[in-house]
Coordinates of C-alpha atoms and ligand atoms in Angstrom, one line a residue:
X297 CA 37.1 -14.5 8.3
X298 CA 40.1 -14.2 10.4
X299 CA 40.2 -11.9 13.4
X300 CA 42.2 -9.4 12.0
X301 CA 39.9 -9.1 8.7
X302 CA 36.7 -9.2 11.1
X303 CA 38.0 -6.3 13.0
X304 CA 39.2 -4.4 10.3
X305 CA 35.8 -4.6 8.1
X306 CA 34.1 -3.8 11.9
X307 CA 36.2 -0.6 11.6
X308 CA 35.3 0.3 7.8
X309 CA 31.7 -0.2 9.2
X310 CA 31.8 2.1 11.5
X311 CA 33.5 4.7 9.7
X312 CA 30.8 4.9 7.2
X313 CA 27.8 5.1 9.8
X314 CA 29.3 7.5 11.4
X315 CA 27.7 10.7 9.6
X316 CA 24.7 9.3 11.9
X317 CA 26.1 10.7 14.6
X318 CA 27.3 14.3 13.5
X319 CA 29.3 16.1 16.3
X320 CA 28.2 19.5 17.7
X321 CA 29.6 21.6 14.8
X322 CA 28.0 19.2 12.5
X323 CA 25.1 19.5 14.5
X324 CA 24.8 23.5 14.2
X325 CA 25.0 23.2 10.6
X326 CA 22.0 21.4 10.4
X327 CA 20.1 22.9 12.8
X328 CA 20.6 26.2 11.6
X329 CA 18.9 26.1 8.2
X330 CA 16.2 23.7 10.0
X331 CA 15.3 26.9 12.7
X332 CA 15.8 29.2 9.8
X333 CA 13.2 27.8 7.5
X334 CA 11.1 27.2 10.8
X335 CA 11.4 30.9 11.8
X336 CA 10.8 31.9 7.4
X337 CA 7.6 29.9 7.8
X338 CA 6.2 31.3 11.0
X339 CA 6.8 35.1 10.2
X340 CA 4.9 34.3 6.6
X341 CA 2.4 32.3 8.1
X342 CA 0.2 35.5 8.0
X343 CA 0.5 35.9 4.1
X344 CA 0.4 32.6 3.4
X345 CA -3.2 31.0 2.0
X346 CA -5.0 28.6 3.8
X347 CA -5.7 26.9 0.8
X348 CA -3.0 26.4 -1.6
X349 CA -4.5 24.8 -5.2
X350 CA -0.8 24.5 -7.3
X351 CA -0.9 22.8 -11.2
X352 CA 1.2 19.9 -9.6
X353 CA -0.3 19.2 -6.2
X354 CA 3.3 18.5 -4.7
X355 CA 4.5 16.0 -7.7
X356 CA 7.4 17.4 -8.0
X357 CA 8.4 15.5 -5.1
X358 CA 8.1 12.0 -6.7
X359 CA 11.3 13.0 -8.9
X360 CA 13.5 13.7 -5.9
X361 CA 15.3 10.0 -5.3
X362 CA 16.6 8.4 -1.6
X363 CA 20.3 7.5 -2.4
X364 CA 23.1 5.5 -0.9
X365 CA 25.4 8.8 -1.0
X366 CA 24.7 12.1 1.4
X367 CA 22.7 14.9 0.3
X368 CA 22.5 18.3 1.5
X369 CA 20.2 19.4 4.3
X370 CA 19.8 23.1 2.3
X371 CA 18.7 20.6 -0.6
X372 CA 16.3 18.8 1.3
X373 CA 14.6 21.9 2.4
X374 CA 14.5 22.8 -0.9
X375 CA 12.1 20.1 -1.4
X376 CA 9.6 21.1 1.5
X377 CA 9.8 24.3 0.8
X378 CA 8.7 23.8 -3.2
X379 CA 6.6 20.4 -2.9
X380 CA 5.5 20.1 0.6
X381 CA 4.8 23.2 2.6
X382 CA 3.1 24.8 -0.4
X383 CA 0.1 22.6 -2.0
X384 CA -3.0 22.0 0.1
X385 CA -4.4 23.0 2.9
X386 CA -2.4 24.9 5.6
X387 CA -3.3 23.4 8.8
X388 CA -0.6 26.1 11.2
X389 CA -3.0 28.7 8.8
X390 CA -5.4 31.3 10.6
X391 CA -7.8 30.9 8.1
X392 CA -7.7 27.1 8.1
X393 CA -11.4 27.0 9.2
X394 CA -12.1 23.6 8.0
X395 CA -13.2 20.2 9.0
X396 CA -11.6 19.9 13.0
X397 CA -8.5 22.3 12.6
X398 CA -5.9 22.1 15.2
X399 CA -3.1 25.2 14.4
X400 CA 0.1 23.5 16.2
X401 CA 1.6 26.0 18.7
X402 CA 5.2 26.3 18.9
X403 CA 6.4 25.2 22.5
X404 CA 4.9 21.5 21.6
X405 CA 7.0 21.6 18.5
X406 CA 9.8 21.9 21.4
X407 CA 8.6 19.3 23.7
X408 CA 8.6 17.1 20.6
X409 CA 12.1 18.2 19.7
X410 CA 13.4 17.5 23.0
X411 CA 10.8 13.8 23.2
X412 CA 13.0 13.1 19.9
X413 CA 16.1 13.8 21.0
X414 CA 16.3 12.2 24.7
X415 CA 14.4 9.4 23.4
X416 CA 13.7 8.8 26.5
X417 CA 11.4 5.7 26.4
X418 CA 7.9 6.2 28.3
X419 CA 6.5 2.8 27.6
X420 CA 7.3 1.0 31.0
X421 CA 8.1 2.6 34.2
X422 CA 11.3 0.5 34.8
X423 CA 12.7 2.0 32.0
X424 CA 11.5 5.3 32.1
X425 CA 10.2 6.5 35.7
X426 CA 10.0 10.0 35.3
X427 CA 9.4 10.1 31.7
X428 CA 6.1 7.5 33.0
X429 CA 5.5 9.5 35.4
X430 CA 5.0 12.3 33.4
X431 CA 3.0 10.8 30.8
X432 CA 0.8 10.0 34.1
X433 CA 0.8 13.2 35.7
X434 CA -0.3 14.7 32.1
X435 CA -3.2 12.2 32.4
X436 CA -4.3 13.0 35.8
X437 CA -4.6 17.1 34.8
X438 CA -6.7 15.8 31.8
X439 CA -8.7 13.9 34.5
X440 CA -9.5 16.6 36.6
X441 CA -10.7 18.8 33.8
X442 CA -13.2 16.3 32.5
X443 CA -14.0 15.2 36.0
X444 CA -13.4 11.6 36.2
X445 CA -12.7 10.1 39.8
X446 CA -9.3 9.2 40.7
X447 CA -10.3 5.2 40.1
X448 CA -9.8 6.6 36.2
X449 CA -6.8 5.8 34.2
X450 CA -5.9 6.2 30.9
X451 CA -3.5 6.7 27.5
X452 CA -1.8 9.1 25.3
X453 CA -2.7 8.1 21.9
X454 CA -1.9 9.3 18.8
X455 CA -5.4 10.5 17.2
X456 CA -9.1 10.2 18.4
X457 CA -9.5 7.6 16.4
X458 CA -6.8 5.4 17.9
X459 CA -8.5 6.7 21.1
X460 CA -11.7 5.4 20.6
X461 CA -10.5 2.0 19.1
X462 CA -9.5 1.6 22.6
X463 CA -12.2 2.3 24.7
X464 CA -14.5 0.4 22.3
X465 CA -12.3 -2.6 22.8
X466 CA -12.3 -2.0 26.5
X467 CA -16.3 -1.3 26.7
X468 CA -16.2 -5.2 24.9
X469 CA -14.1 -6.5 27.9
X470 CA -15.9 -4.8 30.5
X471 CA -19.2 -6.1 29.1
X472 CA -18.2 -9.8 28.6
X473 CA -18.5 -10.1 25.2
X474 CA -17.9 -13.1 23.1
X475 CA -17.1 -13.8 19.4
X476 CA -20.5 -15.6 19.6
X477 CA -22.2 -12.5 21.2
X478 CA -21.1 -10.0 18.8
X479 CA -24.4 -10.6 16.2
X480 CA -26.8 -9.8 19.5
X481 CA -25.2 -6.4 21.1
X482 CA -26.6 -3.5 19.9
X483 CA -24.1 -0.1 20.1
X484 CA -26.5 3.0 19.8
X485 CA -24.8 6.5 18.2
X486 CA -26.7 8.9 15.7
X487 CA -25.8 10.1 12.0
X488 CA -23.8 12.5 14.0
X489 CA -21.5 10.5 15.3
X490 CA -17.6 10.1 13.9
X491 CA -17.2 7.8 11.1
X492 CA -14.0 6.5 13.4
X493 CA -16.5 4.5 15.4
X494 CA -18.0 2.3 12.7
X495 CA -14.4 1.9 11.6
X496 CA -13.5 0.5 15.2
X497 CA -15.7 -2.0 15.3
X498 CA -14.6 -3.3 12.1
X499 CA -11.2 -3.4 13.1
X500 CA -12.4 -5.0 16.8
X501 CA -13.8 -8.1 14.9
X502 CA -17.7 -6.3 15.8
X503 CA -18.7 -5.3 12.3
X504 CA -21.9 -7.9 12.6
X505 CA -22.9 -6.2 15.6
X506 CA -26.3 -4.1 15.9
X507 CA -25.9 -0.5 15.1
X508 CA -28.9 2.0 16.2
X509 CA -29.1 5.4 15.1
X510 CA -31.0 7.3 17.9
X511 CA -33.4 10.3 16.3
X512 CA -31.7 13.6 16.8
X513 CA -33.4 16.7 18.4
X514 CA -33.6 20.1 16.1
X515 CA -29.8 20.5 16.9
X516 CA -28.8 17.6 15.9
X517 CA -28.4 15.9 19.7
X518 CA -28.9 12.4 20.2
X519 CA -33.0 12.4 22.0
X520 CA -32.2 10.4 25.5
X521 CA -36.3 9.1 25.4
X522 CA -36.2 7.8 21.8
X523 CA -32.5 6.1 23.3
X524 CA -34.2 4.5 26.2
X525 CA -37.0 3.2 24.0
X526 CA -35.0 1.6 21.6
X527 CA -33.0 -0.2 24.3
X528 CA -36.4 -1.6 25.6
X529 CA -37.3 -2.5 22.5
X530 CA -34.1 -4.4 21.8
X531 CA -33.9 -5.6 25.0
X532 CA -37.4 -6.8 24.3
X533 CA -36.3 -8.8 21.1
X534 CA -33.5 -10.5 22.7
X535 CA -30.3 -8.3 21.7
X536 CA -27.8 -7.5 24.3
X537 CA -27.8 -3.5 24.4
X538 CA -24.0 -2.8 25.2
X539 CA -22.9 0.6 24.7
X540 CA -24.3 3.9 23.9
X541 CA -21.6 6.6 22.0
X542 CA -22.3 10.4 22.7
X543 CA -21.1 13.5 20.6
X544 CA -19.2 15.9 23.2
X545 CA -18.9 18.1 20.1
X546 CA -20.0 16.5 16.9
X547 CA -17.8 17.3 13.7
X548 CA -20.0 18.5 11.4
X549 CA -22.0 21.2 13.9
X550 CA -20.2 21.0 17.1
X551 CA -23.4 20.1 19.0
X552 CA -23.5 17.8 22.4
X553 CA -25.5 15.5 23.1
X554 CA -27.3 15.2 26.4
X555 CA -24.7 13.8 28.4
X556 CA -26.1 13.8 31.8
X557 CA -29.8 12.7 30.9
X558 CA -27.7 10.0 28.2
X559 CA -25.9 9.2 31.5
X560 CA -29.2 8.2 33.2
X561 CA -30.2 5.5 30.9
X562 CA -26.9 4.2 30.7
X563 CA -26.8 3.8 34.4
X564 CA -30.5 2.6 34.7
X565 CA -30.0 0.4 31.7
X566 CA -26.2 -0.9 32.9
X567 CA -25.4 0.4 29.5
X568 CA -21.4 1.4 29.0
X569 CA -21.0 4.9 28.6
X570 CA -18.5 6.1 25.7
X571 CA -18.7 10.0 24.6
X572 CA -16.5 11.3 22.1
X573 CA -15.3 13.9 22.7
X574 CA -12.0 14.5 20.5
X575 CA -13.3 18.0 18.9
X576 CA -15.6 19.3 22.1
X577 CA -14.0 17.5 24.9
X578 CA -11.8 20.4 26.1
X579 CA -14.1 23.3 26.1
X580 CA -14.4 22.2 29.9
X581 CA -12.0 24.6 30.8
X582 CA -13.8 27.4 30.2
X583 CA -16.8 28.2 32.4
X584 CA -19.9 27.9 29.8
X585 CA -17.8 24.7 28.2
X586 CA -18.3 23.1 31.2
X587 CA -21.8 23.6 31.7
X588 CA -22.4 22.4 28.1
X589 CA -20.3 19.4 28.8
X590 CA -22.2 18.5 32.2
X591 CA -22.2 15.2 33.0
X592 CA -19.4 14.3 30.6
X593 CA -18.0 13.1 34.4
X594 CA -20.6 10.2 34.4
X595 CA -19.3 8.4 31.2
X596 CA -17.2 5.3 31.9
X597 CA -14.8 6.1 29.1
X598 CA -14.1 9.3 27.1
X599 CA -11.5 10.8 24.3
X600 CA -10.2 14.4 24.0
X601 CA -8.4 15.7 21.3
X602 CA -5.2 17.7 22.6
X603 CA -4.3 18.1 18.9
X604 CA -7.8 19.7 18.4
X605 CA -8.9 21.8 20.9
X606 CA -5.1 22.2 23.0
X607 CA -3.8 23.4 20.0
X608 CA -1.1 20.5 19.9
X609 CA 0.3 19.8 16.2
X610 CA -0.7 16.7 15.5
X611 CA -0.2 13.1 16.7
X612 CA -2.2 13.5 20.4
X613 CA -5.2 12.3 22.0
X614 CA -6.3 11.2 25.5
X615 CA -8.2 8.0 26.4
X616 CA -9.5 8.3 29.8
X617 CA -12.0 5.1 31.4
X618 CA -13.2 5.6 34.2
X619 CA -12.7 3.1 36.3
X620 CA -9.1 2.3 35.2
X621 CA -8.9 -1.7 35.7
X622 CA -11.1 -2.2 33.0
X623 CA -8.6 -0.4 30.7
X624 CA -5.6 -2.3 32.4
X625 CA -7.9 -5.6 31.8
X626 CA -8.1 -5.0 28.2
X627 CA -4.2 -4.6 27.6
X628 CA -3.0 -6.9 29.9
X629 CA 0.0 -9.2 28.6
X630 CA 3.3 -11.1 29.7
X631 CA 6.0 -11.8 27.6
X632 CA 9.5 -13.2 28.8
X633 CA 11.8 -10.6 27.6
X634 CA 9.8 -8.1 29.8
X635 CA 11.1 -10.0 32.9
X636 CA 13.4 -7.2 34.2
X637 CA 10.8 -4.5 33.8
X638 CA 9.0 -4.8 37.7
X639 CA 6.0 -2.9 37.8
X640 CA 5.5 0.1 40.2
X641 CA 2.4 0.1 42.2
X642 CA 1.5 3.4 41.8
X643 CA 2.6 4.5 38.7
X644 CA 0.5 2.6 36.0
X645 CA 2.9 1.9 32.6
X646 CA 1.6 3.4 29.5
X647 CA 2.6 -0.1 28.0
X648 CA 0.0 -1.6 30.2
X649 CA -2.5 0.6 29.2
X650 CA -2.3 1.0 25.2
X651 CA -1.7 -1.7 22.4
X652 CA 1.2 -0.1 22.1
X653 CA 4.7 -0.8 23.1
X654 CA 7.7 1.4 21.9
X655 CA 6.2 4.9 21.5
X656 CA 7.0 8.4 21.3
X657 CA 7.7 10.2 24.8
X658 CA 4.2 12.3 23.9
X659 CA 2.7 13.3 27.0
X660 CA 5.8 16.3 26.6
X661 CA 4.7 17.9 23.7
X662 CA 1.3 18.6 25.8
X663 CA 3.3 19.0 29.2
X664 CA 6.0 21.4 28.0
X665 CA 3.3 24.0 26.9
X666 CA 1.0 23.6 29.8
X667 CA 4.4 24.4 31.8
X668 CA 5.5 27.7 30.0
X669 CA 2.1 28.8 29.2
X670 CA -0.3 27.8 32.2
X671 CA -3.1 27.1 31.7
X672 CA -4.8 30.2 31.5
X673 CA -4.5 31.2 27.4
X674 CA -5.7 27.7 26.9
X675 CA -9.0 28.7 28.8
X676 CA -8.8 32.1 27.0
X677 CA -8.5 30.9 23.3
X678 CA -11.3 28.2 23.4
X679 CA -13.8 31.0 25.2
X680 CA -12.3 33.5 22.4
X681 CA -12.7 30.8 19.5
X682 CA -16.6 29.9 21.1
X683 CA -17.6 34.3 20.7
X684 CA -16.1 34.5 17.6
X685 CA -18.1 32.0 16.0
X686 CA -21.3 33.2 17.8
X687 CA -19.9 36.4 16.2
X688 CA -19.7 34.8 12.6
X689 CA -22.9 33.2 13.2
X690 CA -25.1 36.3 13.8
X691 CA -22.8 38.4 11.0
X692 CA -23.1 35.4 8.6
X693 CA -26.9 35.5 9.1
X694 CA -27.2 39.2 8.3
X695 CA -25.2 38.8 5.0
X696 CA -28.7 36.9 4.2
X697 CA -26.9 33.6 4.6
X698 CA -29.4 30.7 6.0
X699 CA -27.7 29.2 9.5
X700 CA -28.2 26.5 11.2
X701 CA -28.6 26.3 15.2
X702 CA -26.5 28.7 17.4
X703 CA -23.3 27.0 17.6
X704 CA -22.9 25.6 21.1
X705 CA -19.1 25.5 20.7
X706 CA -16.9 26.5 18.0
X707 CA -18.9 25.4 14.9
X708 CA -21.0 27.6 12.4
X709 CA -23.2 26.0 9.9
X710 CA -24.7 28.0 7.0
X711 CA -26.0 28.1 3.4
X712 CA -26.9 31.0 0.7
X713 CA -30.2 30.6 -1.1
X714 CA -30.3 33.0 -4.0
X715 CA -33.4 35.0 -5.0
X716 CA -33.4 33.4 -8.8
X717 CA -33.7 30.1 -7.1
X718 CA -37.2 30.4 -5.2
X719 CA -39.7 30.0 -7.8
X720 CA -41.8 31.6 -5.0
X721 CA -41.7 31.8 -1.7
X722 CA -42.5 28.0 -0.7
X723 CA -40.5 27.1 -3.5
X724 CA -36.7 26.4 -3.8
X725 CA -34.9 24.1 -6.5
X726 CA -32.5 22.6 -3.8
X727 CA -30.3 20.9 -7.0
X728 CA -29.6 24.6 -8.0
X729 CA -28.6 26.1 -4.5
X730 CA -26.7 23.0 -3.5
X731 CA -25.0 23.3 -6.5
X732 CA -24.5 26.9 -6.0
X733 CA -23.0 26.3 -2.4
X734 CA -20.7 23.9 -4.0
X735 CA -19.3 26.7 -6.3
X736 CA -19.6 28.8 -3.5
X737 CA -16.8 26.4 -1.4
X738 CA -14.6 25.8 -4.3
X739 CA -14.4 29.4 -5.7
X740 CA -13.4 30.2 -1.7
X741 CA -11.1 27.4 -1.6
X742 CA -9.5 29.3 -4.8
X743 CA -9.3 32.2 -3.2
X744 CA -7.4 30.7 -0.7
X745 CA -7.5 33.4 2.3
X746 CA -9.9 31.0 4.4
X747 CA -10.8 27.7 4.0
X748 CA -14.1 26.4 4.5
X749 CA -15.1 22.4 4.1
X750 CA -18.7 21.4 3.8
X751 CA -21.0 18.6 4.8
X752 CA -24.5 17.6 4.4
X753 CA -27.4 18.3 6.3
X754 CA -30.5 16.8 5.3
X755 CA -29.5 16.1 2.2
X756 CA -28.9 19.7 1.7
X757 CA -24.8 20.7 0.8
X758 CA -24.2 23.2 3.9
X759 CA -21.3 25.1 4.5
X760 CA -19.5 25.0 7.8
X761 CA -16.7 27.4 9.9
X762 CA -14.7 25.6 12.7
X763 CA -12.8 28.1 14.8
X764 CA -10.3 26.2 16.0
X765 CA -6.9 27.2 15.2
X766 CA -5.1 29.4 18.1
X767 CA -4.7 31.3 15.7
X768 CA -7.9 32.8 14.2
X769 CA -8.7 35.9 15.5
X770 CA -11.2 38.7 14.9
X771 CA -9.4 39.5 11.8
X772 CA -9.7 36.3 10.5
X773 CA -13.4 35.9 11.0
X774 CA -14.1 39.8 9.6
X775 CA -11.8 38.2 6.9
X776 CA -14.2 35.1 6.4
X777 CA -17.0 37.4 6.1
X778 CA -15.9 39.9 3.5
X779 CA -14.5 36.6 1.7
X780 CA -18.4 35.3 1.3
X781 CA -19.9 38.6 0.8
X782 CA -17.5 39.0 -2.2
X783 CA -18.2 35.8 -3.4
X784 CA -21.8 35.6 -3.3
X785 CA -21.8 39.2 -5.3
X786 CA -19.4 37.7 -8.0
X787 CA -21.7 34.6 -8.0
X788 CA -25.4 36.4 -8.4
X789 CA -27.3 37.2 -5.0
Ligands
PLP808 C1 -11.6 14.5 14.8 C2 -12.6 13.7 15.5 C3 -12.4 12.3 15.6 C4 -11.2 11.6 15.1 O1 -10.0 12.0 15.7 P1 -8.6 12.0 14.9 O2 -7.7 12.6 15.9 O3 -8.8 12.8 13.7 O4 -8.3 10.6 14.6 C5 -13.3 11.6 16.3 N1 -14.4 12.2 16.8 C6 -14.6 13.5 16.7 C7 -15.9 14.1 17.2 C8 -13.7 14.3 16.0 O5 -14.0 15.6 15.8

């Protein structure tokens, strides 16, 4: 290729990628049906179900085709609208009362927006300084609200189970442990505990290690004595006890374990101290939260959920260790391309810190609404979201529905045992009302004005209502009620 034929292909090039960079006209044409079916979205949101069941379940997708030639962005909003934003589970829904809900408030949607368009890259603080330093600053409010010392560092991640992956591989630095160890340490949780952790220590190599499920009280909390007798008796039999992982708000009933008395056979024992708390962590801003959650502080490593419990759409979590250089141990690395990037002293790099590298700007979408807002609604909605299940839990209970312990956080667990099922009094043919509770769920989910999930609990099917969506509000929950006293009528009481 001659110069002239080089240049002059360079120039066809670059007239063809240059729709990637529309100018500002171009720019307000697309943006404008993007806020507009935003904006359409948000002002239905109310009349939308929670729970969508469609013939299709969003096939119709599958037939639209990626091309070489342009499409239009109407078109392709078409598409969302019709395949996408309609089957399944609603998770910006009110009445999305399922599983560990997180709603997705609107000014994080902006901080993302803005993350996306600056690109501005927070990985290393020589390229990045403020955005790093943000990212840090974001970590260091999280600190204070769980209580960790100022030795603590720690990540934005992009889901809890990320966030755990990490401090379980950090709890097997900190602890010395070797390939040839792995078969001997003994990590203690309890049937409670998120199936993310097992996962981990698959992915860390640790699947052979020893797993011990500690007996649970009568609200389903890890029992601190049975924990320190079972690390005796390992101890005893030559495994390495290594790390014991608490509930700060287990998934299926919300409950916490016993942090601080966990925390004084982790310290006694030289046990590392994980607690999970991606669902329960931030109910520490409210004043019964952190009473619940005392001695969460003592932990040597911890996980809260922003895009649980802050509200955040999803794609955010927070890894916090306690004492930071363990984390920093974990992740360190050196690679010659990196040579320009000096370190600063005081601001840690998220790249330093995390397996990853390039990664969003995240710590925004988290900082932005923390900015406008304050904290204070934050503090507000989880205390609202704790009395409003308490509220369901006593209402539920006098529709005749069975419950399970007071919810300590934002959890409800129940079950309806029709008359016709109780032979007599003693009793019940648990096939038949767990089947019936089954119905019960799917007939709701049909309904689609709440959505409930379900778990098992003792081998009985239970239903359960998270209130975790900013927002479900009284309505909603007078809703939920009216839903299951309908249902249970239609069904035979
Ligand atoms: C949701 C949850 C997780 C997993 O977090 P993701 O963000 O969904 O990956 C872990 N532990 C608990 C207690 C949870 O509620």
């Amino acid at each position: 290729m001659t110069n002239d034929v080089l240049l002059a292909k360079i120039a066809r090039l670059e007239a063809q990628a240059r729709p990637l960079e529309p100018d500002a006209m171009e720019r307000l044409a697309l943006r404008e049906p993007v806020m507009t079916y935003a904006e359409t979205f948000l002002e239905a949101l109310d009349k939308l179900p929670a729970y969508h069941d469609t013939e299709d379940l969003g096939s119709g997708i599958r037939s639209s085709r990626i091309v070489e030639d342009p499409g239009s962005i109407e078109a392709a909003l078409d598409l969302l609208r019709e395949h996408v934003d309609g089957p399944g589970l609603n998770p910006a829904s009110a009445g999305h009362l399922a599983y560990i809900p997180g709603g997705g408030i609107y000014t994080s949607a902006l901080g993302d927006y803005l993350a996306d368009v600056t690109n501005r890259y927070a990985g290393v603080f020589f390229g990045g300084p403020g955005a790093v330093r943000l990212e840090n600053l974001v970590i260091d409010w999280v600190r204070r609200v769980v209580g960790y010392p100022e030795s603590a560092l720690g990540n934005h991640a992009s889901c809890g189970s990320v966030a755990n992956l990490i401090a379980l591989a950090t709890a097997r630095d900190a602890a010395g442990l070797a390939g040839k160890d792995y078969h001997r340490a003994v990590l203690y949780l309890t049937s409670q505990t998120h199936h993310c952790i097992t996962k981990s220590l698959r992915f860390l190599g640790l699947g052979e290690c020893v797993i011990r499920h500690v007996a649970l009280d009568d609200r389903y909390r890890m029992r601190p004595d049975q924990l320190a007798k079972q690390i005796r008796d390992d101890r005893s039999s030559g495994l390495k006890p290594w790390v014991v992982v608490a509930s700060a708000g287990s998934t299926d009933v919300g409950a916490i374990d016993p942090l601080d008395r966990i925390a004084d056979v982790t310290t006694q024992e030289g046990l590392w101290f994980h607690v999970d708390g991606a669902y329960g962590g931030f109910f520490a801003l409210t004043t019964e939260g952190a009473d619940l959650l005392d001695g969460m502080e003592r932990s040597d490593s911890l996980v809260v959920d922003p895009h649980k419990t802050m509200f955040l759409p999803y794609g955010s979590s927070v890894l916090l260790v306690r004492d930071g250089k363990h984390l920093a141990a974990t992740h360190r690395h050196q690679a010659n391309y990196m040579q320009d990037a000096t370190p600063a002293r005081d601001e840690p790099s998220p790249a330093d810190l995390s397996p990853e590298l390039t990664r969003p700007f995240r710590a925004l979408r988290l900082w932005l609404p923390l900015m406008v807002h304050g904290v204070g609604p934050f503090r507000a909605a989880l205390e609202e979201k704790m009395l409003l299940t308490r509220y369901f839990h006593e209402e539920v209970a006098r529709l005749g529905f069975w419950v399970g312990p007071p919810p300590e956080l934002s959890v409800s667990v129940f079950r309806y045992v029709p008359e016709r099922y109780r032979a007599s009094d003693s009793e019940i043919d648990w096939d038949e009302v767990n089947a019936y509770n089954a119905r019960l769920v799917r007939e709701i989910r049909r309904d689609g004005r709440v959505f409930l999930s379900s778990t098992t609990l003792e081998g009985r099917f239970t239903i359960r209502l998270a209130a975790v969506v900013h927002r479900t509000h009284l309505d909603t929950i007078r809703t939920t009620l009216a839903v299951l006293e309908e249902m249970t009528n239609r069904l035979g009481r």
